mmCIF file of C-alpha atoms in Angstrom:
data_model
loop_
_atom_site.group_PDB
_atom_site.id
_atom_site.type_symbol
_atom_site.label_atom_id
_atom_site.label_comp_id
_atom_site.label_asym_id
_atom_site.label_seq_id
_atom_site.Cartn_x
_atom_site.Cartn_y
_atom_site.Cartn_z
ATOM 1 C CA UNK A 29 19.335 -40.124 7.563
ATOM 2 C CA UNK A 30 21.376 -43.069 6.839
ATOM 3 C CA UNK A 31 23.756 -43.748 3.681
ATOM 4 C CA UNK A 32 21.154 -45.516 1.615
ATOM 5 C CA UNK A 33 18.500 -42.781 1.783
ATOM 6 C CA UNK A 34 21.454 -40.269 0.747
ATOM 7 C CA UNK A 35 22.091 -42.574 -2.314
ATOM 8 C CA UNK A 36 18.729 -42.657 -3.134
ATOM 9 C CA UNK A 37 18.292 -38.747 -2.866
ATOM 10 C CA UNK A 38 21.383 -38.348 -4.947
ATOM 11 C CA UNK A 39 20.481 -40.287 -7.810
ATOM 12 C CA UNK A 40 16.556 -39.572 -7.792
ATOM 13 C CA UNK A 41 16.788 -36.947 -10.677
ATOM 14 C CA UNK A 42 18.390 -37.986 -14.209
ATOM 15 C CA UNK A 43 21.840 -36.778 -15.028
ATOM 16 C CA UNK A 44 21.758 -33.450 -16.717
ATOM 17 C CA UNK A 45 18.581 -32.384 -15.156
ATOM 18 C CA UNK A 46 19.933 -28.855 -14.243
ATOM 19 C CA UNK A 47 21.331 -28.270 -17.720
ATOM 20 C CA UNK A 48 18.409 -29.235 -19.514
ATOM 21 C CA UNK A 49 15.973 -27.352 -17.400
ATOM 22 C CA UNK A 50 18.109 -24.292 -17.569
ATOM 23 C CA UNK A 51 17.832 -24.798 -21.423
ATOM 24 C CA UNK A 52 14.467 -25.084 -21.388
ATOM 25 C CA UNK A 53 13.788 -22.105 -19.570
ATOM 26 C CA UNK A 54 16.077 -20.095 -21.563
ATOM 27 C CA UNK A 55 14.725 -21.453 -24.778
ATOM 28 C CA UNK A 56 10.865 -20.592 -23.517
ATOM 29 C CA UNK A 57 11.944 -17.390 -22.320
ATOM 30 C CA UNK A 58 13.575 -15.989 -25.747
ATOM 31 C CA UNK A 59 10.770 -17.381 -27.712
ATOM 32 C CA UNK A 60 7.483 -16.881 -25.452
ATOM 33 C CA UNK A 61 7.960 -15.072 -22.269
ATOM 34 C CA UNK A 62 9.994 -12.147 -23.548
ATOM 35 C CA UNK A 63 7.913 -11.371 -26.758
ATOM 36 C CA UNK A 64 4.601 -11.749 -24.647
ATOM 37 C CA UNK A 65 5.983 -9.342 -21.928
ATOM 38 C CA UNK A 66 6.803 -6.610 -24.451
ATOM 39 C CA UNK A 67 3.214 -6.766 -25.210
ATOM 40 C CA UNK A 68 1.961 -6.217 -21.676
ATOM 41 C CA UNK A 69 4.726 -3.457 -21.120
ATOM 42 C CA UNK A 70 3.570 -1.365 -24.107
ATOM 43 C CA UNK A 71 -0.117 -1.855 -22.887
ATOM 44 C CA UNK A 72 0.605 -0.864 -19.076
ATOM 45 C CA UNK A 73 2.587 2.169 -20.862
ATOM 46 C CA UNK A 74 -0.431 3.531 -22.406
ATOM 47 C CA UNK A 75 -2.476 4.250 -19.271
ATOM 48 C CA UNK A 76 -5.711 2.913 -18.123
ATOM 49 C CA UNK A 77 -7.936 5.727 -19.975
ATOM 50 C CA UNK A 78 -6.491 5.375 -23.432
ATOM 51 C CA UNK A 79 -6.514 1.434 -22.928
ATOM 52 C CA UNK A 80 -10.278 1.253 -21.814
ATOM 53 C CA UNK A 81 -10.811 3.696 -24.754
ATOM 54 C CA UNK A 82 -9.195 1.627 -27.456
ATOM 55 C CA UNK A 83 -10.746 -2.037 -26.255
ATOM 56 C CA UNK A 84 -14.177 -0.647 -25.843
ATOM 57 C CA UNK A 85 -14.269 0.838 -29.171
ATOM 58 C CA UNK A 86 -17.742 -0.032 -30.761
ATOM 59 C CA UNK A 87 -16.028 -1.880 -33.710
ATOM 60 C CA UNK A 88 -13.706 -3.850 -31.573
ATOM 61 C CA UNK A 89 -16.791 -4.607 -29.238
ATOM 62 C CA UNK A 90 -18.377 -5.705 -32.515
ATOM 63 C CA UNK A 91 -15.549 -8.065 -33.222
ATOM 64 C CA UNK A 92 -15.218 -9.536 -29.774
ATOM 65 C CA UNK A 93 -19.022 -10.514 -29.990
ATOM 66 C CA UNK A 94 -18.206 -12.270 -33.201
ATOM 67 C CA UNK A 95 -14.998 -14.018 -32.417
ATOM 68 C CA UNK A 96 -16.170 -15.250 -28.989
ATOM 69 C CA UNK A 97 -19.502 -16.307 -30.145
ATOM 70 C CA UNK A 98 -18.382 -17.997 -33.404
ATOM 71 C CA UNK A 99 -15.584 -19.674 -31.709
ATOM 72 C CA UNK A 100 -17.892 -20.871 -28.645
ATOM 73 C CA UNK A 101 -20.455 -22.318 -31.352
ATOM 74 C CA UNK A 102 -17.638 -23.700 -33.651
ATOM 75 C CA UNK A 103 -16.113 -25.497 -30.272
ATOM 76 C CA UNK A 104 -19.753 -26.876 -29.394
ATOM 77 C CA UNK A 105 -20.301 -28.200 -32.863
ATOM 78 C CA UNK A 106 -16.815 -29.872 -32.545
ATOM 79 C CA UNK A 107 -17.463 -31.510 -29.130
ATOM 80 C CA UNK A 108 -20.572 -33.241 -30.686
ATOM 81 C CA UNK A 109 -19.284 -34.227 -33.930
ATOM 82 C CA UNK A 110 -15.848 -34.786 -32.572
ATOM 83 C CA UNK A 111 -17.314 -37.213 -29.886
ATOM 84 C CA UNK A 112 -19.014 -39.057 -32.841
ATOM 85 C CA UNK A 113 -15.964 -39.132 -35.115
ATOM 86 C CA UNK A 114 -13.808 -40.566 -32.434
ATOM 87 C CA UNK A 115 -16.544 -43.094 -31.418
ATOM 88 C CA UNK A 116 -16.725 -44.248 -34.675
ATOM 89 C CA UNK A 117 -12.757 -44.385 -35.182
ATOM 90 C CA UNK A 118 -12.380 -46.336 -31.836
ATOM 91 C CA UNK A 119 -15.638 -48.773 -31.723
ATOM 92 C CA UNK A 120 -15.854 -50.106 -35.513
ATOM 93 C CA UNK A 121 -13.711 -51.655 -37.882
ATOM 94 C CA UNK A 122 -14.559 -50.880 -41.574
ATOM 95 C CA UNK A 123 -12.716 -50.113 -45.010
ATOM 96 C CA UNK A 124 -10.905 -46.951 -45.184
ATOM 97 C CA UNK A 125 -10.836 -46.313 -41.534
ATOM 98 C CA UNK A 126 -7.132 -45.236 -41.728
ATOM 99 C CA UNK A 127 -7.819 -42.729 -44.136
ATOM 100 C CA UNK A 128 -10.631 -41.115 -42.325
ATOM 101 C CA UNK A 129 -8.312 -41.146 -39.101
ATOM 102 C CA UNK A 130 -5.360 -39.463 -41.187
ATOM 103 C CA UNK A 131 -8.107 -37.011 -42.709
ATOM 104 C CA UNK A 132 -8.957 -35.663 -39.334
ATOM 105 C CA UNK A 133 -5.692 -34.094 -38.972
ATOM 106 C CA UNK A 134 -5.841 -32.519 -42.270
ATOM 107 C CA UNK A 135 -6.603 -29.168 -40.624
ATOM 108 C CA UNK A 136 -3.215 -29.222 -38.661
ATOM 109 C CA UNK A 137 -1.267 -29.855 -41.893
ATOM 110 C CA UNK A 138 -3.244 -27.786 -44.218
ATOM 111 C CA UNK A 139 -2.033 -23.894 -44.266
ATOM 112 C CA UNK A 140 -4.617 -21.630 -42.907
ATOM 113 C CA UNK A 141 -4.859 -19.619 -46.067
ATOM 114 C CA UNK A 142 -5.521 -22.618 -48.314
ATOM 115 C CA UNK A 143 -8.383 -23.752 -46.067
ATOM 116 C CA UNK A 144 -9.666 -20.297 -46.204
ATOM 117 C CA UNK A 145 -9.699 -19.985 -49.857
ATOM 118 C CA UNK A 146 -11.155 -23.757 -50.412
ATOM 119 C CA UNK A 147 -13.765 -22.946 -48.057
ATOM 120 C CA UNK A 148 -14.743 -19.725 -49.374
ATOM 121 C CA UNK A 149 -14.955 -21.366 -52.964
ATOM 122 C CA UNK A 150 -17.246 -24.232 -51.906
ATOM 123 C CA UNK A 151 -19.306 -21.710 -49.837
ATOM 124 C CA UNK A 152 -19.735 -18.503 -52.175
ATOM 125 C CA UNK A 153 -23.493 -18.295 -53.563
ATOM 126 C CA UNK A 154 -22.181 -20.184 -56.903
ATOM 127 C CA UNK A 155 -20.086 -22.437 -55.235
ATOM 128 C CA UNK A 156 -20.506 -26.292 -54.893
ATOM 129 C CA UNK A 157 -22.119 -26.035 -51.486
ATOM 130 C CA UNK A 158 -23.278 -22.367 -51.358
ATOM 131 C CA UNK A 159 -25.604 -22.628 -54.160
ATOM 132 C CA UNK A 160 -27.639 -24.927 -52.384
ATOM 133 C CA UNK A 161 -27.824 -22.849 -49.157
ATOM 134 C CA UNK A 162 -28.492 -19.937 -51.463
ATOM 135 C CA UNK A 163 -31.723 -21.820 -52.548
ATOM 136 C CA UNK A 164 -32.868 -21.874 -48.784
ATOM 137 C CA UNK A 165 -31.935 -18.161 -48.439
ATOM 138 C CA UNK A 166 -28.982 -19.057 -46.561
ATOM 139 C CA UNK A 167 -25.618 -16.925 -46.956
ATOM 140 C CA UNK A 168 -22.442 -18.997 -46.585
ATOM 141 C CA UNK A 169 -19.575 -17.053 -47.318
ATOM 142 C CA UNK A 170 -18.986 -13.495 -46.202
ATOM 143 C CA UNK A 171 -21.277 -14.171 -43.311
ATOM 144 C CA UNK A 172 -21.084 -14.872 -39.554
ATOM 145 C CA UNK A 173 -22.078 -18.526 -40.530
ATOM 146 C CA UNK A 174 -18.980 -18.280 -43.078
ATOM 147 C CA UNK A 175 -16.603 -17.597 -39.661
ATOM 148 C CA UNK A 176 -18.440 -20.312 -37.907
ATOM 149 C CA UNK A 177 -17.695 -22.866 -40.603
ATOM 150 C CA UNK A 178 -14.319 -21.975 -40.918
ATOM 151 C CA UNK A 179 -13.682 -22.106 -37.181
ATOM 152 C CA UNK A 180 -15.224 -25.522 -36.945
ATOM 153 C CA UNK A 181 -12.823 -26.776 -39.813
ATOM 154 C CA UNK A 182 -9.534 -25.966 -37.864
ATOM 155 C CA UNK A 183 -10.941 -26.840 -34.473
ATOM 156 C CA UNK A 184 -12.400 -30.601 -35.129
ATOM 157 C CA UNK A 185 -8.959 -32.450 -34.640
ATOM 158 C CA UNK A 186 -8.516 -31.089 -31.144
ATOM 159 C CA UNK A 187 -11.730 -32.626 -29.972
ATOM 160 C CA UNK A 188 -10.977 -36.035 -31.490
ATOM 161 C CA UNK A 189 -7.421 -36.390 -30.618
ATOM 162 C CA UNK A 190 -8.282 -35.547 -27.145
ATOM 163 C CA UNK A 191 -11.484 -38.295 -26.751
ATOM 164 C CA UNK A 192 -10.129 -40.753 -29.117
ATOM 165 C CA UNK A 193 -7.252 -42.362 -26.567
ATOM 166 C CA UNK A 194 -9.703 -42.248 -23.563
ATOM 167 C CA UNK A 195 -12.085 -44.616 -25.522
ATOM 168 C CA UNK A 196 -9.387 -46.729 -26.620
ATOM 169 C CA UNK A 197 -8.535 -47.182 -22.705
ATOM 170 C CA UNK A 198 -12.078 -47.679 -21.357
ATOM 171 C CA UNK A 199 -12.381 -51.051 -19.928
ATOM 172 C CA UNK A 200 -15.114 -53.256 -22.163
ATOM 173 C CA UNK A 201 -15.838 -55.433 -18.855
ATOM 174 C CA UNK A 202 -17.373 -52.466 -17.301
ATOM 175 C CA UNK A 203 -19.931 -51.831 -20.083
ATOM 176 C CA UNK A 204 -20.496 -55.774 -20.139
ATOM 177 C CA UNK A 205 -21.141 -55.590 -16.481
ATOM 178 C CA UNK A 206 -23.591 -52.699 -16.812
ATOM 179 C CA UNK A 207 -25.504 -54.659 -19.851
ATOM 180 C CA UNK A 208 -25.694 -57.688 -17.581
ATOM 181 C CA UNK A 209 -27.442 -55.686 -14.859
ATOM 182 C CA UNK A 210 -30.236 -54.707 -17.236
ATOM 183 C CA UNK A 211 -28.863 -51.408 -18.790
ATOM 184 C CA UNK A 212 -29.563 -50.434 -22.114
ATOM 185 C CA UNK A 213 -26.911 -49.268 -24.725
ATOM 186 C CA UNK A 214 -28.073 -45.515 -24.075
ATOM 187 C CA UNK A 215 -28.197 -45.806 -20.447
ATOM 188 C CA UNK A 216 -24.649 -47.581 -20.444
ATOM 189 C CA UNK A 217 -23.353 -44.457 -22.258
ATOM 190 C CA UNK A 218 -24.803 -41.889 -20.155
ATOM 191 C CA UNK A 219 -24.099 -43.591 -16.856
ATOM 192 C CA UNK A 220 -20.659 -45.500 -17.521
ATOM 193 C CA UNK A 221 -19.022 -44.264 -20.714
ATOM 194 C CA UNK A 222 -19.786 -40.413 -20.655
ATOM 195 C CA UNK A 223 -18.559 -39.508 -17.010
ATOM 196 C CA UNK A 224 -15.045 -41.245 -18.257
ATOM 197 C CA UNK A 225 -14.691 -39.158 -21.477
ATOM 198 C CA UNK A 226 -16.175 -35.867 -20.055
ATOM 199 C CA UNK A 227 -13.145 -34.332 -18.762
ATOM 200 C CA UNK A 228 -11.322 -35.434 -22.147
ATOM 201 C CA UNK A 229 -14.141 -33.732 -24.077
ATOM 202 C CA UNK A 230 -14.083 -30.325 -22.144
ATOM 203 C CA UNK A 231 -10.344 -30.064 -22.645
ATOM 204 C CA UNK A 232 -11.055 -30.784 -26.540
ATOM 205 C CA UNK A 233 -13.718 -28.211 -26.394
ATOM 206 C CA UNK A 234 -11.643 -25.690 -24.474
ATOM 207 C CA UNK A 235 -8.636 -26.319 -27.057
ATOM 208 C CA UNK A 236 -10.693 -25.793 -29.934
ATOM 209 C CA UNK A 237 -12.176 -22.643 -28.593
ATOM 210 C CA UNK A 238 -8.883 -21.335 -27.787
ATOM 211 C CA UNK A 239 -7.507 -22.178 -31.387
ATOM 212 C CA UNK A 240 -10.580 -20.305 -32.812
ATOM 213 C CA UNK A 241 -10.076 -17.210 -30.985
ATOM 214 C CA UNK A 242 -6.673 -16.689 -32.375
ATOM 215 C CA UNK A 243 -7.448 -17.991 -36.084
ATOM 216 C CA UNK A 244 -6.727 -15.326 -38.677
ATOM 217 C CA UNK A 245 -5.823 -17.124 -42.131
ATOM 218 C CA UNK A 246 -8.788 -19.278 -42.706
ATOM 219 C CA UNK A 247 -11.285 -16.607 -41.554
ATOM 220 C CA UNK A 248 -9.905 -13.601 -43.350
ATOM 221 C CA UNK A 249 -10.988 -14.947 -46.730
ATOM 222 C CA UNK A 250 -14.516 -16.503 -45.981
ATOM 223 C CA UNK A 251 -15.771 -13.703 -43.718
ATOM 224 C CA UNK A 252 -15.753 -10.586 -46.186
ATOM 225 C CA UNK A 253 -14.395 -8.752 -43.543
ATOM 226 C CA UNK A 254 -17.138 -6.193 -43.344
ATOM 227 C CA UNK A 255 -16.831 -3.780 -40.258
ATOM 228 C CA UNK A 256 -19.320 -4.097 -37.361
ATOM 229 C CA UNK A 257 -20.383 -7.186 -39.061
ATOM 230 C CA UNK A 258 -17.836 -9.846 -40.135
ATOM 231 C CA UNK A 259 -14.627 -8.592 -38.912
ATOM 232 C CA UNK A 260 -12.668 -10.891 -36.425
ATOM 233 C CA UNK A 261 -10.535 -9.305 -33.551
ATOM 234 C CA UNK A 262 -7.243 -10.904 -35.173
ATOM 235 C CA UNK A 263 -7.883 -8.818 -38.082
ATOM 236 C CA UNK A 264 -8.370 -5.595 -36.185
ATOM 237 C CA UNK A 265 -4.877 -6.138 -34.961
ATOM 238 C CA UNK A 266 -3.411 -6.518 -38.364
ATOM 239 C CA UNK A 267 -5.333 -3.336 -39.439
ATOM 240 C CA UNK A 268 -3.934 -1.481 -36.332
ATOM 241 C CA UNK A 269 -0.220 -2.560 -37.306
ATOM 242 C CA UNK A 270 -0.808 -1.701 -40.932
ATOM 243 C CA UNK A 271 -1.880 1.844 -39.606
ATOM 244 C CA UNK A 272 1.249 1.888 -37.680
ATOM 245 C CA UNK A 273 -0.987 2.185 -34.462
ATOM 246 C CA UNK A 274 1.251 -0.210 -32.533
ATOM 247 C CA UNK A 275 -0.177 1.032 -29.402
ATOM 248 C CA UNK A 276 -3.436 0.160 -30.209
ATOM 249 C CA UNK A 277 -2.539 -3.539 -31.451
ATOM 250 C CA UNK A 278 -0.887 -4.138 -28.247
ATOM 251 C CA UNK A 279 -3.740 -2.979 -26.442
ATOM 252 C CA UNK A 280 -6.028 -5.520 -28.305
ATOM 253 C CA UNK A 281 -3.485 -8.074 -28.115
ATOM 254 C CA UNK A 282 -3.178 -7.575 -24.459
ATOM 255 C CA UNK A 283 -6.998 -8.471 -24.103
ATOM 256 C CA UNK A 284 -6.525 -11.532 -26.199
ATOM 257 C CA UNK A 285 -3.456 -12.760 -24.274
ATOM 258 C CA UNK A 286 -5.689 -12.312 -20.862
ATOM 259 C CA UNK A 287 -8.181 -14.714 -22.296
ATOM 260 C CA UNK A 288 -5.597 -17.167 -23.702
ATOM 261 C CA UNK A 289 -4.009 -17.369 -20.126
ATOM 262 C CA UNK A 290 -7.419 -17.829 -18.474
ATOM 263 C CA UNK A 291 -8.254 -20.507 -20.991
ATOM 264 C CA UNK A 292 -4.748 -22.215 -20.484
ATOM 265 C CA UNK A 293 -5.631 -22.089 -16.768
ATOM 266 C CA UNK A 294 -8.953 -23.765 -17.285
ATOM 267 C CA UNK A 295 -7.480 -26.479 -19.748
ATOM 268 C CA UNK A 296 -4.582 -27.337 -17.143
ATOM 269 C CA UNK A 297 -7.471 -27.867 -14.439
ATOM 270 C CA UNK A 298 -9.440 -30.027 -16.804
ATOM 271 C CA UNK A 299 -6.081 -32.100 -17.669
ATOM 272 C CA UNK A 300 -5.456 -32.407 -13.835
ATOM 273 C CA UNK A 301 -8.789 -33.586 -13.226
ATOM 274 C CA UNK A 302 -8.667 -36.326 -16.212
ATOM 275 C CA UNK A 303 -5.174 -37.551 -14.814
ATOM 276 C CA UNK A 304 -6.798 -37.872 -11.396
ATOM 277 C CA UNK A 305 -9.819 -39.956 -12.419
ATOM 278 C CA UNK A 306 -7.715 -42.394 -14.336
ATOM 279 C CA UNK A 307 -5.158 -42.586 -11.437
#
């Protein structure tokens, strides 16, 4: 190895790399790893039979079905309409575009409790929207539909903000080339545009799904919290804590933590796929 390669190797890392990485690991350890590890340690300490008994209780299984089902439906709705919103914001110019673009981030800025109260007020049987649903025999608030509505509201920005940058970077010349070869608008979208935005769309879907699974504040008001019907899993964790059943709360939290890690792994794979497609 010559002197030039030694100099390049020595200065290939920015100054302060070791210090900043050490601080980063310490920060993440104190705020993320240590708290999460205590949940797993407490869960392991309760024994497998007790753990299985807690996480398979009928009331908890019903909450799993509602939480996972409503989260999936809400994420799917956001995948469709989030793509539509991102498309409109990127491809068209119209008055009030900046206002609409800012409103997309409103669920990020709005406290979840405020969102829950607002949605409940709108969708109760005598609310502005709920009274029209009642005429159709549809119950908005205090039903599984209300849970889906709340989870859709808080998950929309994830899809829009993941798809929007990809649409902005798409080369218009590729679309023009497809049109010059005789492809229609729908065929161009399916064959040219959609494959490019699919990784970002799937990532947004997964992020919205993961966010919905852990949502509590906006759902607890509109759901009605009826056992075996409209109880979500995070609410049961809070119920266990209020009953001083810390072991049971840790067991439920452990299940949700495992699911969250699986979703995080899936999201990282999607982001790697997206970065690989875009070079």
